[in-house]
CSV table of N, CA and C in Angstrom, one decimal:
chain,number,residue,atom,x,y,z
C,1,UNK,N,105.1,-173.8,187.5
C,1,UNK,CA,104.4,-172.7,186.9
C,1,UNK,C,105.2,-172.1,185.7
C,2,UNK,N,106.5,-171.9,185.9
C,2,UNK,CA,107.4,-171.4,184.9
C,2,UNK,C,107.4,-172.3,183.7
C,3,UNK,N,107.5,-173.6,183.9
C,3,UNK,CA,107.5,-174.6,182.8
C,3,UNK,C,106.3,-174.5,182.0
C,4,UNK,N,105.2,-174.3,182.6
C,4,UNK,CA,103.9,-174.2,181.9
C,4,UNK,C,103.9,-173.0,181.0
C,5,UNK,N,104.4,-171.9,181.5
C,5,UNK,CA,104.4,-170.6,180.7
C,5,UNK,C,105.3,-170.8,179.6
C,6,UNK,N,106.5,-171.4,179.8
C,6,UNK,CA,107.5,-171.6,178.7
C,6,UNK,C,106.9,-172.5,177.7
C,7,UNK,N,106.2,-173.6,178.1
C,7,UNK,CA,105.6,-174.5,177.2
C,7,UNK,C,104.5,-173.8,176.4
C,8,UNK,N,103.7,-173.0,177.0
C,8,UNK,CA,102.6,-172.2,176.4
C,8,UNK,C,103.2,-171.3,175.3
C,9,UNK,N,104.3,-170.6,175.7
C,9,UNK,CA,104.9,-169.7,174.7
C,9,UNK,C,105.5,-170.4,173.5
C,10,UNK,N,106.0,-171.6,173.7
C,10,UNK,CA,106.5,-172.4,172.6
C,10,UNK,C,105.4,-172.8,171.7
C,11,UNK,N,104.3,-173.2,172.3
C,11,UNK,CA,103.1,-173.6,171.5
C,11,UNK,C,102.6,-172.4,170.7
C,12,UNK,N,102.6,-171.3,171.3
C,12,UNK,CA,102.1,-170.1,170.6
C,12,UNK,C,103.0,-169.7,169.5
C,13,UNK,N,104.3,-169.9,169.7
C,13,UNK,CA,105.3,-169.6,168.7
C,13,UNK,C,105.1,-170.5,167.5
C,14,UNK,N,104.9,-171.8,167.8
C,14,UNK,CA,104.7,-172.8,166.8
C,14,UNK,C,103.5,-172.5,166.0
C,15,UNK,N,102.4,-172.2,166.7
C,15,UNK,CA,101.1,-171.9,166.0
C,15,UNK,C,101.3,-170.7,165.1
C,16,UNK,N,102.0,-169.7,165.6
C,16,UNK,CA,102.2,-168.5,164.8
C,16,UNK,C,103.0,-168.8,163.5
C,17,UNK,N,104.0,-169.7,163.6
C,17,UNK,CA,104.7,-170.1,162.4
C,17,UNK,C,103.8,-170.9,161.5
C,18,UNK,N,103.0,-171.8,162.0
C,18,UNK,CA,102.1,-172.5,161.2
C,18,UNK,C,101.1,-171.6,160.5
C,19,UNK,N,100.6,-170.6,161.2
C,19,UNK,CA,99.6,-169.7,160.6
C,19,UNK,C,100.3,-168.9,159.5
C,20,UNK,N,101.5,-168.4,159.7
C,20,UNK,CA,102.2,-167.7,158.7
C,20,UNK,C,102.4,-168.5,157.4
C,21,UNK,N,102.8,-169.8,157.6
C,21,UNK,CA,103.0,-170.7,156.5
C,21,UNK,C,101.7,-170.9,155.8
C,22,UNK,N,100.6,-171.1,156.5
C,22,UNK,CA,99.3,-171.3,155.9
C,22,UNK,C,98.9,-170.0,155.1
C,23,UNK,N,99.2,-168.8,155.6
C,23,UNK,CA,98.9,-167.6,154.9
C,23,UNK,C,99.7,-167.5,153.6
C,24,UNK,N,100.9,-167.9,153.6
C,24,UNK,CA,101.8,-167.9,152.4
C,24,UNK,C,101.2,-168.9,151.4
C,25,UNK,N,100.8,-170.0,151.8
C,25,UNK,CA,100.2,-171.0,150.9
C,25,UNK,C,98.9,-170.5,150.3
C,26,UNK,N,98.1,-169.9,151.1
C,26,UNK,CA,96.8,-169.3,150.6
C,26,UNK,C,97.0,-168.2,149.6
C,27,UNK,N,98.1,-167.4,149.7
C,27,UNK,CA,98.4,-166.4,148.8
C,27,UNK,C,98.7,-166.9,147.4
C,28,UNK,N,99.2,-168.1,147.4
C,28,UNK,CA,99.6,-168.7,146.1
C,28,UNK,C,98.4,-169.5,145.4
C,29,UNK,N,97.4,-169.8,146.0
C,29,UNK,CA,96.3,-170.6,145.4
C,29,UNK,C,95.5,-169.7,144.5
C,30,UNK,N,94.8,-170.3,143.5
C,30,UNK,CA,93.9,-169.7,142.6
C,30,UNK,C,92.6,-170.6,142.6
C,31,UNK,N,91.5,-170.0,142.7
C,31,UNK,CA,90.2,-170.7,142.6
C,31,UNK,C,89.3,-170.0,141.6
C,32,UNK,N,88.5,-170.9,141.0
C,32,UNK,CA,87.6,-170.4,140.0
C,32,UNK,C,86.2,-170.6,140.4
C,33,UNK,N,85.4,-169.5,140.5
C,33,UNK,CA,84.0,-169.6,140.8
C,33,UNK,C,83.2,-169.5,139.5
C,34,UNK,N,82.1,-170.1,139.4
C,34,UNK,CA,81.3,-170.1,138.2
C,34,UNK,C,79.8,-169.9,138.5
C,35,UNK,N,79.1,-169.5,137.4
C,35,UNK,CA,77.7,-169.3,137.5
C,35,UNK,C,77.0,-169.5,136.2
C,36,UNK,N,75.7,-169.8,136.2
C,36,UNK,CA,75.0,-170.0,135.0
C,36,UNK,C,75.5,-171.3,134.3
C,37,UNK,N,75.8,-172.3,135.1
C,37,UNK,CA,76.2,-173.5,134.5
C,37,UNK,C,77.5,-173.4,133.8
C,38,UNK,N,78.4,-172.5,134.2
C,38,UNK,CA,79.7,-172.3,133.7
C,38,UNK,C,79.8,-171.3,132.6
C,39,UNK,N,78.7,-170.6,132.3
C,39,UNK,CA,78.7,-169.6,131.3
C,39,UNK,C,79.5,-168.4,131.7
C,40,UNK,N,79.7,-168.1,133.0
C,40,UNK,CA,80.6,-167.1,133.5
C,40,UNK,C,81.5,-167.7,134.5
C,41,UNK,N,82.8,-167.4,134.5
C,41,UNK,CA,83.7,-167.9,135.5
C,41,UNK,C,84.6,-166.7,135.9
C,42,UNK,N,85.0,-166.7,137.2
C,42,UNK,CA,85.9,-165.7,137.7
C,42,UNK,C,87.0,-166.5,138.5
C,43,UNK,N,88.2,-166.1,138.2
C,43,UNK,CA,89.4,-166.8,138.9
C,43,UNK,C,90.0,-165.7,139.8
C,44,UNK,N,90.1,-166.1,141.1
C,44,UNK,CA,90.7,-165.2,142.1
C,44,UNK,C,91.9,-165.9,142.7
C,45,UNK,N,92.8,-165.1,143.2
C,45,UNK,CA,93.9,-165.6,144.0
C,45,UNK,C,93.5,-165.7,145.5
C,46,UNK,N,94.3,-166.3,146.3
C,46,UNK,CA,94.0,-166.4,147.7
C,46,UNK,C,94.0,-165.0,148.4
C,47,UNK,N,94.5,-164.0,147.7
C,47,UNK,CA,94.5,-162.7,148.3
C,47,UNK,C,93.4,-161.9,147.7
C,48,UNK,N,92.4,-162.6,147.0
C,48,UNK,CA,91.2,-162.0,146.4
C,48,UNK,C,91.6,-161.0,145.2
C,49,UNK,N,92.7,-161.3,144.6
C,49,UNK,CA,93.0,-160.5,143.4
C,49,UNK,C,92.3,-161.3,142.2
C,50,UNK,N,91.6,-160.5,141.3
C,50,UNK,CA,91.0,-161.1,140.2
C,50,UNK,C,92.0,-161.4,139.1
C,51,UNK,N,92.1,-162.6,138.7
C,51,UNK,CA,93.1,-163.0,137.6
C,51,UNK,C,92.5,-163.1,136.3
C,52,UNK,N,91.2,-163.6,136.2
C,52,UNK,CA,90.6,-163.8,134.9
C,52,UNK,C,89.1,-163.8,135.1
C,53,UNK,N,88.4,-163.3,134.0
C,53,UNK,CA,87.0,-163.4,133.9
C,53,UNK,C,86.7,-164.0,132.5
C,54,UNK,N,85.9,-165.0,132.5
C,54,UNK,CA,85.5,-165.6,131.2
C,54,UNK,C,84.0,-165.6,131.1
C,55,UNK,N,83.5,-165.1,130.0
C,55,UNK,CA,82.1,-164.9,129.7
C,55,UNK,C,81.7,-165.6,128.4
C,56,UNK,N,80.8,-166.5,128.4
C,56,UNK,CA,80.4,-167.2,127.2
C,56,UNK,C,79.7,-166.2,126.3
C,57,UNK,N,80.1,-166.1,125.1
C,57,UNK,CA,79.5,-165.1,124.2
C,57,UNK,C,78.0,-165.2,124.0
C,58,UNK,N,77.4,-166.3,124.3
C,58,UNK,CA,76.0,-166.5,124.1
C,58,UNK,C,75.2,-165.7,125.1
C,59,UNK,N,75.8,-165.3,126.2
C,59,UNK,CA,75.0,-164.5,127.3
C,59,UNK,C,75.2,-163.0,127.1
C,60,UNK,N,76.1,-162.5,126.2
C,60,UNK,CA,76.4,-161.1,126.1
C,60,UNK,C,75.2,-160.3,125.6
C,61,UNK,N,74.2,-160.9,125.0
C,61,UNK,CA,73.0,-160.1,124.5
C,61,UNK,C,72.2,-159.6,125.7
C,62,UNK,N,72.3,-160.2,126.8
C,62,UNK,CA,71.4,-159.8,128.0
C,62,UNK,C,72.3,-159.2,129.1
C,63,UNK,N,72.5,-157.9,129.0
C,63,UNK,CA,73.4,-157.2,130.0
C,63,UNK,C,73.1,-157.5,131.4
C,64,UNK,N,71.9,-157.4,131.8
C,64,UNK,CA,71.5,-157.6,133.2
C,64,UNK,C,71.8,-159.0,133.6
C,65,UNK,N,71.6,-160.0,132.8
C,65,UNK,CA,71.9,-161.4,133.1
C,65,UNK,C,73.4,-161.5,133.3
C,66,UNK,N,74.2,-160.9,132.4
C,66,UNK,CA,75.7,-161.0,132.5
C,66,UNK,C,76.1,-160.4,133.8
C,67,UNK,N,75.6,-159.3,134.2
C,67,UNK,CA,76.0,-158.6,135.4
C,67,UNK,C,75.7,-159.5,136.6
C,68,UNK,N,74.5,-160.1,136.6
C,68,UNK,CA,74.1,-161.0,137.7
C,68,UNK,C,75.0,-162.3,137.8
C,69,UNK,N,75.4,-162.8,136.6
C,69,UNK,CA,76.2,-164.0,136.5
C,69,UNK,C,77.6,-163.7,137.0
C,70,UNK,N,78.1,-162.5,136.6
C,70,UNK,CA,79.5,-162.1,137.1
C,70,UNK,C,79.5,-162.0,138.6
C,71,UNK,N,78.5,-161.3,139.2
C,71,UNK,CA,78.4,-161.2,140.6
C,71,UNK,C,78.3,-162.6,141.3
C,72,UNK,N,77.5,-163.5,140.8
C,72,UNK,CA,77.4,-164.8,141.3
C,72,UNK,C,78.7,-165.6,141.2
C,73,UNK,N,79.4,-165.5,140.1
C,73,UNK,CA,80.6,-166.2,139.9
C,73,UNK,C,81.7,-165.7,140.9
C,74,UNK,N,81.7,-164.4,141.0
C,74,UNK,CA,82.7,-163.8,142.0
C,74,UNK,C,82.4,-164.2,143.4
C,75,UNK,N,81.2,-164.2,143.8
C,75,UNK,CA,80.8,-164.7,145.1
C,75,UNK,C,81.1,-166.1,145.3
C,76,UNK,N,80.9,-166.9,144.3
C,76,UNK,CA,81.3,-168.4,144.4
C,76,UNK,C,82.8,-168.5,144.6
C,77,UNK,N,83.6,-167.8,143.9
C,77,UNK,CA,85.1,-167.8,144.1
C,77,UNK,C,85.5,-167.4,145.5
C,78,UNK,N,84.9,-166.3,146.0
C,78,UNK,CA,85.2,-165.8,147.3
C,78,UNK,C,84.8,-166.9,148.4
C,79,UNK,N,83.7,-167.5,148.2
C,79,UNK,CA,83.3,-168.6,149.1
C,79,UNK,C,84.2,-169.7,149.1
C,80,UNK,N,84.8,-170.1,148.0
C,80,UNK,CA,85.7,-171.2,147.9
C,80,UNK,C,87.0,-170.8,148.6
C,81,UNK,N,87.5,-169.5,148.4
C,81,UNK,CA,88.7,-169.1,149.1
C,81,UNK,C,88.5,-169.1,150.6
C,82,UNK,N,87.3,-168.6,151.0
C,82,UNK,CA,87.1,-168.6,152.5
C,82,UNK,C,87.0,-170.0,153.0
C,83,UNK,N,86.5,-170.9,152.3
C,83,UNK,CA,86.5,-172.3,152.8
C,83,UNK,C,87.9,-172.9,152.9
C,84,UNK,N,88.7,-172.6,151.9
C,84,UNK,CA,90.1,-173.1,151.8
C,84,UNK,C,90.9,-172.4,153.0
C,85,UNK,N,90.6,-171.1,153.2
C,85,UNK,CA,91.3,-170.4,154.2
C,85,UNK,C,91.0,-171.0,155.6
C,86,UNK,N,89.7,-171.2,155.8
C,86,UNK,CA,89.2,-171.7,157.1
C,86,UNK,C,89.9,-173.1,157.3
C,87,UNK,N,89.9,-173.9,156.3
C,87,UNK,CA,90.5,-175.3,156.5
C,87,UNK,C,92.0,-175.2,156.8
C,88,UNK,N,92.7,-174.3,156.1
C,88,UNK,CA,94.2,-174.2,156.3
C,88,UNK,C,94.5,-173.6,157.7
C,89,UNK,N,93.7,-172.6,158.1
C,89,UNK,CA,93.9,-172.0,159.4
C,89,UNK,C,93.5,-172.9,160.5
C,90,UNK,N,92.5,-173.7,160.3
C,90,UNK,CA,92.1,-174.7,161.3
C,90,UNK,C,93.2,-175.7,161.5
C,91,UNK,N,93.8,-176.1,160.4
C,91,UNK,CA,95.0,-177.0,160.5
C,91,UNK,C,96.2,-176.4,161.2
C,92,UNK,N,96.4,-175.1,160.9
C,92,UNK,CA,97.5,-174.4,161.4
C,92,UNK,C,97.4,-174.1,162.9
C,93,UNK,N,96.2,-174.0,163.4
C,93,UNK,CA,96.0,-173.7,164.8
C,93,UNK,C,95.6,-175.0,165.5
C,94,UNK,N,95.9,-176.1,164.9
C,94,UNK,CA,95.6,-177.5,165.4
C,94,UNK,C,94.1,-177.6,165.9
C,95,UNK,N,93.2,-177.0,165.1
C,95,UNK,CA,91.8,-177.1,165.4
C,95,UNK,C,91.4,-176.2,166.6
C,96,UNK,N,92.3,-175.5,167.2
C,96,UNK,CA,91.9,-174.6,168.3
C,96,UNK,C,91.0,-173.5,167.7
C,97,UNK,N,89.8,-173.4,168.2
C,97,UNK,CA,88.9,-172.3,167.7
C,97,UNK,C,89.4,-170.9,168.1
C,98,UNK,N,89.5,-170.0,167.1
C,98,UNK,CA,89.9,-168.7,167.4
C,98,UNK,C,88.7,-167.8,167.4
C,99,UNK,N,88.7,-166.8,168.3
C,99,UNK,CA,87.6,-165.9,168.4
C,99,UNK,C,87.4,-165.1,167.1
C,100,UNK,N,86.1,-164.8,166.8
C,100,UNK,CA,85.9,-164.1,165.5
C,100,UNK,C,86.6,-162.8,165.5
C,101,UNK,N,87.2,-162.5,164.4
C,101,UNK,CA,87.9,-161.3,164.2
C,101,UNK,C,89.4,-161.3,164.7
C,102,UNK,N,89.8,-162.4,165.3
C,102,UNK,CA,91.2,-162.4,165.8
C,102,UNK,C,92.1,-162.7,164.6
C,103,UNK,N,93.1,-161.9,164.5
C,103,UNK,CA,94.0,-162.0,163.4
C,103,UNK,C,95.3,-162.6,163.9
C,104,UNK,N,95.8,-163.5,163.1
C,104,UNK,CA,97.1,-164.1,163.4
C,104,UNK,C,98.0,-163.9,162.2
C,105,UNK,N,99.3,-163.7,162.3
C,105,UNK,CA,100.0,-163.8,163.6
C,105,UNK,C,99.8,-162.6,164.5
C,106,UNK,N,100.2,-162.8,165.7
C,106,UNK,CA,99.8,-161.9,166.8
C,106,UNK,C,100.4,-160.5,166.5
């Protein structure tokens, strides 16, 4: 029984290290979301910091459309970060499903 607990603790420690490494890697990535066929693009870091917004001058005449395209591009970038995060965390936890809302490291 003691051996099982020790082994479980080692596995948890290793998983925690893997998750921390994955979080550090995610913080360094940048993704670009786009909308309107690339007329608007938003670049975010893995920590959801906005690095750059690019707007094609041809859409500036229609303020409502620009606002919609910026929101769509931002959402596209967030979805890409979330997908990347899920992939890295899944690899870090060796595919072990984590309950929703559970934050690692412990």
